[in-house]
Short mmCIF file of C-alpha atoms and ligand atoms in Angstrom, two decimals:
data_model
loop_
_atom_site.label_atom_id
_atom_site.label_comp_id
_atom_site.label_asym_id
_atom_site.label_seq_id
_atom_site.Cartn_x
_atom_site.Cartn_y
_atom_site.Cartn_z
CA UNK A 22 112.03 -83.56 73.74
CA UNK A 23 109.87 -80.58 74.52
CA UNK A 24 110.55 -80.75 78.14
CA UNK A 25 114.32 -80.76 76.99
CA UNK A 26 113.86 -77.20 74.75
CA UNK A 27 111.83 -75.91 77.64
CA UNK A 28 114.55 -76.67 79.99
CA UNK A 29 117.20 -75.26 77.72
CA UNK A 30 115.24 -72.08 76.90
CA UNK A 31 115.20 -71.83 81.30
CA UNK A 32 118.70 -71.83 81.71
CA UNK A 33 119.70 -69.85 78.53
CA UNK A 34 120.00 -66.20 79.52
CA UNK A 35 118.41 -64.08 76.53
CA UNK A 36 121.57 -62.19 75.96
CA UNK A 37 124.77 -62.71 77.84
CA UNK A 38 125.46 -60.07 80.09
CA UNK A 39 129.57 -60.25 80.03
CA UNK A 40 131.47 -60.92 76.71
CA UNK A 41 133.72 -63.94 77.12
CA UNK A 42 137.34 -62.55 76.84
CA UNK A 43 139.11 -62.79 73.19
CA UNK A 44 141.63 -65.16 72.52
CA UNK A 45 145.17 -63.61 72.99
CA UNK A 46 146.17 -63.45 69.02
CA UNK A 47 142.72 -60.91 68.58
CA UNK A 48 143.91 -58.93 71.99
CA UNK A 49 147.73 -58.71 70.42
CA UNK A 50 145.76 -57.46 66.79
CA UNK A 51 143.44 -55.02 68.32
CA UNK A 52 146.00 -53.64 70.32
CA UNK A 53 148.50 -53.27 67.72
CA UNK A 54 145.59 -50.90 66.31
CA UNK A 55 145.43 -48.64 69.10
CA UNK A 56 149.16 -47.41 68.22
CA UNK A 57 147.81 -45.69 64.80
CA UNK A 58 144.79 -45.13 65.82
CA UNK A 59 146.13 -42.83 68.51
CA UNK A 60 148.22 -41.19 66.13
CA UNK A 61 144.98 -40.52 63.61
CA UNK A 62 142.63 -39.06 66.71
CA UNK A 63 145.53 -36.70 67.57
CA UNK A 64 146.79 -35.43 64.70
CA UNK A 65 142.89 -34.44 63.53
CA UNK A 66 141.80 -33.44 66.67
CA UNK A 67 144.32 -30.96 66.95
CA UNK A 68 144.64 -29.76 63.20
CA UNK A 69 141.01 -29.44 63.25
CA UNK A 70 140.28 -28.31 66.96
CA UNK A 71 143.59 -26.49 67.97
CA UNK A 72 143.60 -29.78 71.07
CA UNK A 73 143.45 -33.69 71.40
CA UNK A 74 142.65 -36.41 73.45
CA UNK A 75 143.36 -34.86 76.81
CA UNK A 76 140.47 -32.43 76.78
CA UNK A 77 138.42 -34.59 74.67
CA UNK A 78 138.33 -37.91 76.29
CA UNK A 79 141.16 -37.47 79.28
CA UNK A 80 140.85 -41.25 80.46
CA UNK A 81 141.56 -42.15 76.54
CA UNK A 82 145.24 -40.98 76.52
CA UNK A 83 145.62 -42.79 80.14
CA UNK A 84 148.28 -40.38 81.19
CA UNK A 85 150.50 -40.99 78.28
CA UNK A 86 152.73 -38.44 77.39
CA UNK A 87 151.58 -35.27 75.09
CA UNK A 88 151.97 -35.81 70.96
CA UNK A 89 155.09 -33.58 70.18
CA UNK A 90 154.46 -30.94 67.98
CA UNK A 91 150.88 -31.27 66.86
CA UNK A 92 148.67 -27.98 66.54
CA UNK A 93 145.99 -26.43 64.90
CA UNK A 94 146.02 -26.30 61.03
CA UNK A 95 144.88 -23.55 58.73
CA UNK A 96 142.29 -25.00 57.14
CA UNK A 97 139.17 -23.49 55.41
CA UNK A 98 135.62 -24.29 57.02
CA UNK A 99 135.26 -26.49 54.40
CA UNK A 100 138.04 -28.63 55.22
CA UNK A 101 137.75 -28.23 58.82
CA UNK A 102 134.40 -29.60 59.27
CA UNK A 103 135.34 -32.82 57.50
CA UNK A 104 138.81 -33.07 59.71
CA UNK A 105 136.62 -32.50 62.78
CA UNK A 106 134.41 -35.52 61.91
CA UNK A 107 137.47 -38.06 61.61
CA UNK A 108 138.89 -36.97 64.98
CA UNK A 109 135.46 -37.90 66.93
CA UNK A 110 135.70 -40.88 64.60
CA UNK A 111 138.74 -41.23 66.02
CA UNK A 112 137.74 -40.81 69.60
CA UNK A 113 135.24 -43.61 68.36
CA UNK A 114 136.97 -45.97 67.60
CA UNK A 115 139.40 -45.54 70.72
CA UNK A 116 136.61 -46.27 72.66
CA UNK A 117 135.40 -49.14 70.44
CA UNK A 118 138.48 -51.14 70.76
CA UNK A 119 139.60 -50.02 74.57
CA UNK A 120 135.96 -51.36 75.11
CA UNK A 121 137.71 -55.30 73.98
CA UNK A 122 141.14 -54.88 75.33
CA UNK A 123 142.92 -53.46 78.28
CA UNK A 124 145.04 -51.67 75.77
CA UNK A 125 147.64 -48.83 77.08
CA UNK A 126 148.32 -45.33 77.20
CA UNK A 127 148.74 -42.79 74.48
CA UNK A 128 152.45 -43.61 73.40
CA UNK A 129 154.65 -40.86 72.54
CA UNK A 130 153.73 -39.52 69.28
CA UNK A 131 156.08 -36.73 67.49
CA UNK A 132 153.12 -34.78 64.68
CA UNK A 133 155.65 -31.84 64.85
CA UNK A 134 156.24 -29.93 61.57
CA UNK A 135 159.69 -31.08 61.43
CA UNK A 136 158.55 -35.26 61.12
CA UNK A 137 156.29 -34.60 58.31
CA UNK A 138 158.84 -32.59 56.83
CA UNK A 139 161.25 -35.54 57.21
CA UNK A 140 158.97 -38.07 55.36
CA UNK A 141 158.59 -35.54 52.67
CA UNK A 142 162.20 -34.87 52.24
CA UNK A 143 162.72 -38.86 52.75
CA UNK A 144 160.08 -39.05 49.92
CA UNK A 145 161.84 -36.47 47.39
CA UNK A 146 164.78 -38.07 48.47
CA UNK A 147 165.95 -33.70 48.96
CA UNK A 148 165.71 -31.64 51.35
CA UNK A 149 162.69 -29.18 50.33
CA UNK A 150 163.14 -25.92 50.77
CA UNK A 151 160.97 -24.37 52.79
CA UNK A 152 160.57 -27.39 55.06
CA UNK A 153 157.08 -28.94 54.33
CA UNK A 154 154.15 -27.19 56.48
CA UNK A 155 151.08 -30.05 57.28
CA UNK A 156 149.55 -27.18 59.29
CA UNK A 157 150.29 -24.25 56.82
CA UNK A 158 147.23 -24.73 54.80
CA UNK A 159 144.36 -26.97 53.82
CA UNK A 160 146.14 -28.44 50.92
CA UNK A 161 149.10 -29.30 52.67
CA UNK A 162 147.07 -30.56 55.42
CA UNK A 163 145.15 -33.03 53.29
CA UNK A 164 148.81 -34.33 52.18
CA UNK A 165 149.66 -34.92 55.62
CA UNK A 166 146.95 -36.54 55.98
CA UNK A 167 147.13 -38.76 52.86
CA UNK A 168 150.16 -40.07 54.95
CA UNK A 169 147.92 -41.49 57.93
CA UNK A 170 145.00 -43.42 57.93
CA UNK A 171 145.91 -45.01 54.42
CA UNK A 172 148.61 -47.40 57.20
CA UNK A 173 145.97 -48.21 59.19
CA UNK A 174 143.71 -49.12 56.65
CA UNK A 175 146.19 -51.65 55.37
CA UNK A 176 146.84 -53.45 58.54
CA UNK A 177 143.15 -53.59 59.21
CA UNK A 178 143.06 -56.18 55.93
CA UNK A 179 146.02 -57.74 56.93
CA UNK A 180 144.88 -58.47 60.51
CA UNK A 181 141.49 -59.80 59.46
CA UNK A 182 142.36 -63.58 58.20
CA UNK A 183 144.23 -63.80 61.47
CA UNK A 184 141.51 -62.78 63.71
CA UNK A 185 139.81 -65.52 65.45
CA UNK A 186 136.39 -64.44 67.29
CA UNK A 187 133.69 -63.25 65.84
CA UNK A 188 133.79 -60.38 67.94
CA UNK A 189 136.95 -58.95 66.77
CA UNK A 190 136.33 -59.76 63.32
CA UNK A 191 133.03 -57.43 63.68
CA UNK A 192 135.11 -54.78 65.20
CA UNK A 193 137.96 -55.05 62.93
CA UNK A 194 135.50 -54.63 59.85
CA UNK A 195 133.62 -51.56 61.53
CA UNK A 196 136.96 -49.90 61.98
CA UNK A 197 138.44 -51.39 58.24
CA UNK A 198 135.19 -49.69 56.87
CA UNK A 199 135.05 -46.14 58.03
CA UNK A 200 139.15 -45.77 58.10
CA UNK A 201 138.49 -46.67 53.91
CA UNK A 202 136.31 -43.96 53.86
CA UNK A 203 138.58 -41.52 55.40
CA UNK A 204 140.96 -42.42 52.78
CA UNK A 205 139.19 -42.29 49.78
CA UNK A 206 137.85 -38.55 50.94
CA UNK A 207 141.15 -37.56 51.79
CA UNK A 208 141.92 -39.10 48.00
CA UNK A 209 138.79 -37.46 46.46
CA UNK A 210 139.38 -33.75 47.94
CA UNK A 211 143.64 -34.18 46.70
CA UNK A 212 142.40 -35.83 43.28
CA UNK A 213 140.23 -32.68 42.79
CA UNK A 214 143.85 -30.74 42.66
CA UNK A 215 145.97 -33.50 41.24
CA UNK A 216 147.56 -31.05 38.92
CA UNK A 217 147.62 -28.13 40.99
CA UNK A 218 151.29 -26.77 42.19
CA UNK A 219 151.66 -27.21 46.20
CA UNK A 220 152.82 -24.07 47.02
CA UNK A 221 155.97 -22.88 47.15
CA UNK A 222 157.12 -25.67 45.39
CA UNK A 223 157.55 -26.78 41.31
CA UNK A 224 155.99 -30.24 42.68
CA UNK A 225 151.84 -31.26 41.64
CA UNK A 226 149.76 -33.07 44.11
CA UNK A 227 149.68 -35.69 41.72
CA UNK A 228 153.94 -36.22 42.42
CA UNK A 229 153.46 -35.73 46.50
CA UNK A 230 151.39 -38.56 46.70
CA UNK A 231 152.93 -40.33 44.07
CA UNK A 232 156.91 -40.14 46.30
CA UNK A 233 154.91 -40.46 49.27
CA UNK A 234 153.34 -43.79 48.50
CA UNK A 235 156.69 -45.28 47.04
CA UNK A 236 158.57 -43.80 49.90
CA UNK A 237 156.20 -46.44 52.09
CA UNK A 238 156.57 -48.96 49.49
CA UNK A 239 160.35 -49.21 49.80
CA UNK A 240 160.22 -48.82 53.87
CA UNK A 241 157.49 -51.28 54.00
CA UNK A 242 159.78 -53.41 52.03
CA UNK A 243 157.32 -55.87 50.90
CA UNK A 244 156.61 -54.73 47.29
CA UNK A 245 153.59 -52.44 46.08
CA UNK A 246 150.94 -51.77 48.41
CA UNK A 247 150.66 -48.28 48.01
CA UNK A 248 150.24 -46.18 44.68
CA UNK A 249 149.45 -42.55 44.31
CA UNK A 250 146.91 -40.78 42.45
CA UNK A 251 148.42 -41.21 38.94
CA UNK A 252 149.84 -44.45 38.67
CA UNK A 253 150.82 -45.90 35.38
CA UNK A 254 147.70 -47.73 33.43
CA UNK A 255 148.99 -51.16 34.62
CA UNK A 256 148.50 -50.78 38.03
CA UNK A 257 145.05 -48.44 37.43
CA UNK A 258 141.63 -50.45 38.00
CA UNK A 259 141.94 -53.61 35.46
CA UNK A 260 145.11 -52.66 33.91
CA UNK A 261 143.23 -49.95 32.08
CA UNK A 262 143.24 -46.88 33.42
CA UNK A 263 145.46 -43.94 34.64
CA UNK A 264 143.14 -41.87 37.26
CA UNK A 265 143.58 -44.31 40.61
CA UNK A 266 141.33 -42.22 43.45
CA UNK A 267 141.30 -46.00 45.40
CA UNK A 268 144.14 -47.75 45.65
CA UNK A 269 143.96 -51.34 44.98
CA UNK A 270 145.40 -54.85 43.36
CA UNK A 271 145.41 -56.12 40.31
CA UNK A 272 141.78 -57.32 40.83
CA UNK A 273 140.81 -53.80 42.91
CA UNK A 274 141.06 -55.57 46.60
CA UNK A 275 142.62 -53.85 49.45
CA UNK A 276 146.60 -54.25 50.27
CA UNK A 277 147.42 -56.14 53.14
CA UNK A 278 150.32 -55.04 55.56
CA UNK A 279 151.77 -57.02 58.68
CA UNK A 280 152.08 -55.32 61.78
CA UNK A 281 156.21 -55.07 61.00
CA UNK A 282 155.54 -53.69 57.68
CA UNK A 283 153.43 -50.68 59.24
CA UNK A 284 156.12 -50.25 61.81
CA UNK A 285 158.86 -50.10 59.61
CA UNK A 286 156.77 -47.15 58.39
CA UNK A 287 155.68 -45.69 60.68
CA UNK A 288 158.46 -45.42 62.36
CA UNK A 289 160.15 -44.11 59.17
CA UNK A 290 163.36 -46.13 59.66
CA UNK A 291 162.41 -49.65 57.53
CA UNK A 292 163.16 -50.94 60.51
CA UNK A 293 160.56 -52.48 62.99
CA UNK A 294 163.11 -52.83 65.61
CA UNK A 295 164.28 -49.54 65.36
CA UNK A 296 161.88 -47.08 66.66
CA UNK A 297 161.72 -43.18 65.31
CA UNK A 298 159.67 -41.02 62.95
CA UNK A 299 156.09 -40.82 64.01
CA UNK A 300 156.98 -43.13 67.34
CA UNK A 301 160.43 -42.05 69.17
CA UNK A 302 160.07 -44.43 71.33
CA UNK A 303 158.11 -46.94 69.53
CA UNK A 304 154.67 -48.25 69.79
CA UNK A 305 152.88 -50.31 72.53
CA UNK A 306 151.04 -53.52 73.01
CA UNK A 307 152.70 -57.63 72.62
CA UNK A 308 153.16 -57.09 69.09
CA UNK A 309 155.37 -53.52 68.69
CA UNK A 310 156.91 -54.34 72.13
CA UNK A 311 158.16 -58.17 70.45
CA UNK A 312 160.20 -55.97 68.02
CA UNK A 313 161.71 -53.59 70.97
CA UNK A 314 162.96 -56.12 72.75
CA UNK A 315 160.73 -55.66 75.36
CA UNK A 316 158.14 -58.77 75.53
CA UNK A 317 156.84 -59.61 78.62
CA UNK A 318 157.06 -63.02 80.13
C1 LIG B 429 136.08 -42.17 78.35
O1 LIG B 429 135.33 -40.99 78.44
C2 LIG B 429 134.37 -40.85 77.41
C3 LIG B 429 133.78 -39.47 77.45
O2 LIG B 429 134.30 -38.67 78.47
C4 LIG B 429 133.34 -41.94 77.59
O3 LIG B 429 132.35 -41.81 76.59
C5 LIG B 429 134.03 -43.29 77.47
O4 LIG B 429 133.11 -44.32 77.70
C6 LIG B 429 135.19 -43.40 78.44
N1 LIG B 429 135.94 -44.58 78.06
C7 LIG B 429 136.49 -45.42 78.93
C8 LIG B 429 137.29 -46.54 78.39
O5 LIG B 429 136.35 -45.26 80.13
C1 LIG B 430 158.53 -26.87 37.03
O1 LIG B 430 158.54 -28.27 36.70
C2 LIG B 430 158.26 -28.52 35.33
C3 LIG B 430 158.28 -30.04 35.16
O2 LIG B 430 157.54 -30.66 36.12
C4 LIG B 430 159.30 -27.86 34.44
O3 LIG B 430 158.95 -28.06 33.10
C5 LIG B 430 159.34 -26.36 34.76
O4 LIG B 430 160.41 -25.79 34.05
C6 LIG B 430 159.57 -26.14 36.25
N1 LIG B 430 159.48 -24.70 36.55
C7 LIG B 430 160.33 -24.12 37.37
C8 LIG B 430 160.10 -22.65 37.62
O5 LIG B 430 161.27 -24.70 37.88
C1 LIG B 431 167.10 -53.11 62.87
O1 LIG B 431 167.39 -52.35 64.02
C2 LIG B 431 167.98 -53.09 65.07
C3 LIG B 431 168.04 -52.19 66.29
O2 LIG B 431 168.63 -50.97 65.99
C4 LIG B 431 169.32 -53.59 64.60
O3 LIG B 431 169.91 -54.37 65.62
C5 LIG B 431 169.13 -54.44 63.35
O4 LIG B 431 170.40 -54.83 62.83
C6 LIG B 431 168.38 -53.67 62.28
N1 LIG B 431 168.05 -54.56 61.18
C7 LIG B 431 168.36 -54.25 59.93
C8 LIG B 431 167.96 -55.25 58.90
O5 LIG B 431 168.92 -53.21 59.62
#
């Protein structure tokens, strides 16, 4: 018996020096990540930054095409600083998951002025007049932002009882974790000025993110998994309460979206097949490609 331990202790390396490879349904998940996350290093990199991937981390983008109209915002130091942060975040967790999977290059993002400004008027269900800014100003730019990582966040729960290896599930919980906290400062700095009027328009912050998270409800088409800021008292922590900085259940857990609810979204058409709003020509990887049409055999 001792002899057998010694023998075993021999032959086992003390680490392994090469990760076995993840089973294909974690590769498919992670992948389907890299879509949004894209979009989230991009649009903070440049709002923050006035530039993105390419002169950040060239070999991240892989000689994918440039995001459509994404550029600096106006933002106060303040706000820039924190911005900044999430887009090496960003960068981060790029790396993080290209480090697991072969992955793909940057996909064709459109952050112009004129997308936002389409979810927005989507979300009023009018056309606003002027067209909504995200880079006017910080206070716009935090509403943009309220409509980004929030997706990702969601399909990070919803991809965790499907992931297999250990591995992914630590990765998948690393990235879960610090895309929540995005969100909820993103939700803390816009609950500060819930009541305040975003300029030029008769409309509070409290209403923008109220239209914009029903506006994803009805795309995502699978019931409430998104609420605003103000949210009537049944659907506030325990039934009992108005304020809602978090978004959660009835018992305060984190909604769970499937990878075709998050493209019907993000995609803005309700439509996982049909490709358009954030992604004109869709996303990438075995999961967004299955809805295109375009698996590979
Ligand atoms: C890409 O480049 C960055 C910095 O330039 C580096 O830290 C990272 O490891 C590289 N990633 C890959 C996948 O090569
Ligand atoms: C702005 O909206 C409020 C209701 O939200 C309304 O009472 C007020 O009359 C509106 N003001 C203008 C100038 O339209
Ligand atoms: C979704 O879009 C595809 C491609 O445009 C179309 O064939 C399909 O009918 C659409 N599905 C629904 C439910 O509208």
């Amino acid at each position: 018996m001792p002899l057998l331990v010694l023998l075993l202790l021999l032959f086992t390396p003390p680490f392994s020096l090469s990760t076995p490879p993840l089973p294909s349904v974690d590769v498919d998940l992670l992948e389907f990540a890299l879509n949004l996350e894209y979009l989230e290093a991009e649009f903070f990199l440049w709002g923050a930054l006035g530039y993105g991937l390419d002169r950040i981390a060239g070999n991240l983008s892989a000689g994918g095409p440039p995001p459509i109209g994404v550029r600096k915002a106006n933002l106060d130091p303040f706000v820039r600083d924190i911005v900044t942060q999430f887009g090496y975040q960003e960068v981060g967790h790029l790396k993080a998951i290209k480090q697991r999977v072969k992955g793909f290059p940057r996909p064709l993002l459109d952050l112009s002025a004129k997308n936002f400004a389409t979810v927005v008027d989507n979300a009023f269900g009018e056309a606003l007049k002027p067209p909504f800014d995200p880079y006017a100003n910080g206070l716009n730019y935090l509403l943009a932002s309220y409509i980004i990582p929030y997706v990702g966040l969601t399909g990070y729960v919803g991809a965790n009882p499907n992931l297999q290896s250990s591995v992914a599930k630590r990765l998948v919980a690393g990235l879960l974790s610090v895309e929540s906290a995005q969100d909820a400062v993103i939700r803390t700095l816009l609950y500060e000025q819930l009541d305040k009027k975003v300029h030029p328009y008769n409309i509070s912050v409290a209403e923008f993110t109220d239209k914009i998270s029903i506006l994803r409800n009805k795309l995502g088409g699978a019931g409430i998994k998104d609420e605003g800021l103000v949210v009537p008292p049944e659907l506030g922590a325990e039934g009992k309460i108005s304020g809602n900085v978090i978004a959660g259940d009835e018992n305060s857990i984190a909604y769970a979206r499937t990878p075709e609810e998050i493209l019907r979204i993000v995609y803005g058409t309700g439509n996982a097949s049909k490709p358009g709003g954030f992604f004109p020509n869709g996303g990438d990887g075995r999961i967004a490609r299955s809805y295109l049409g375009k698996e590979e055999y």
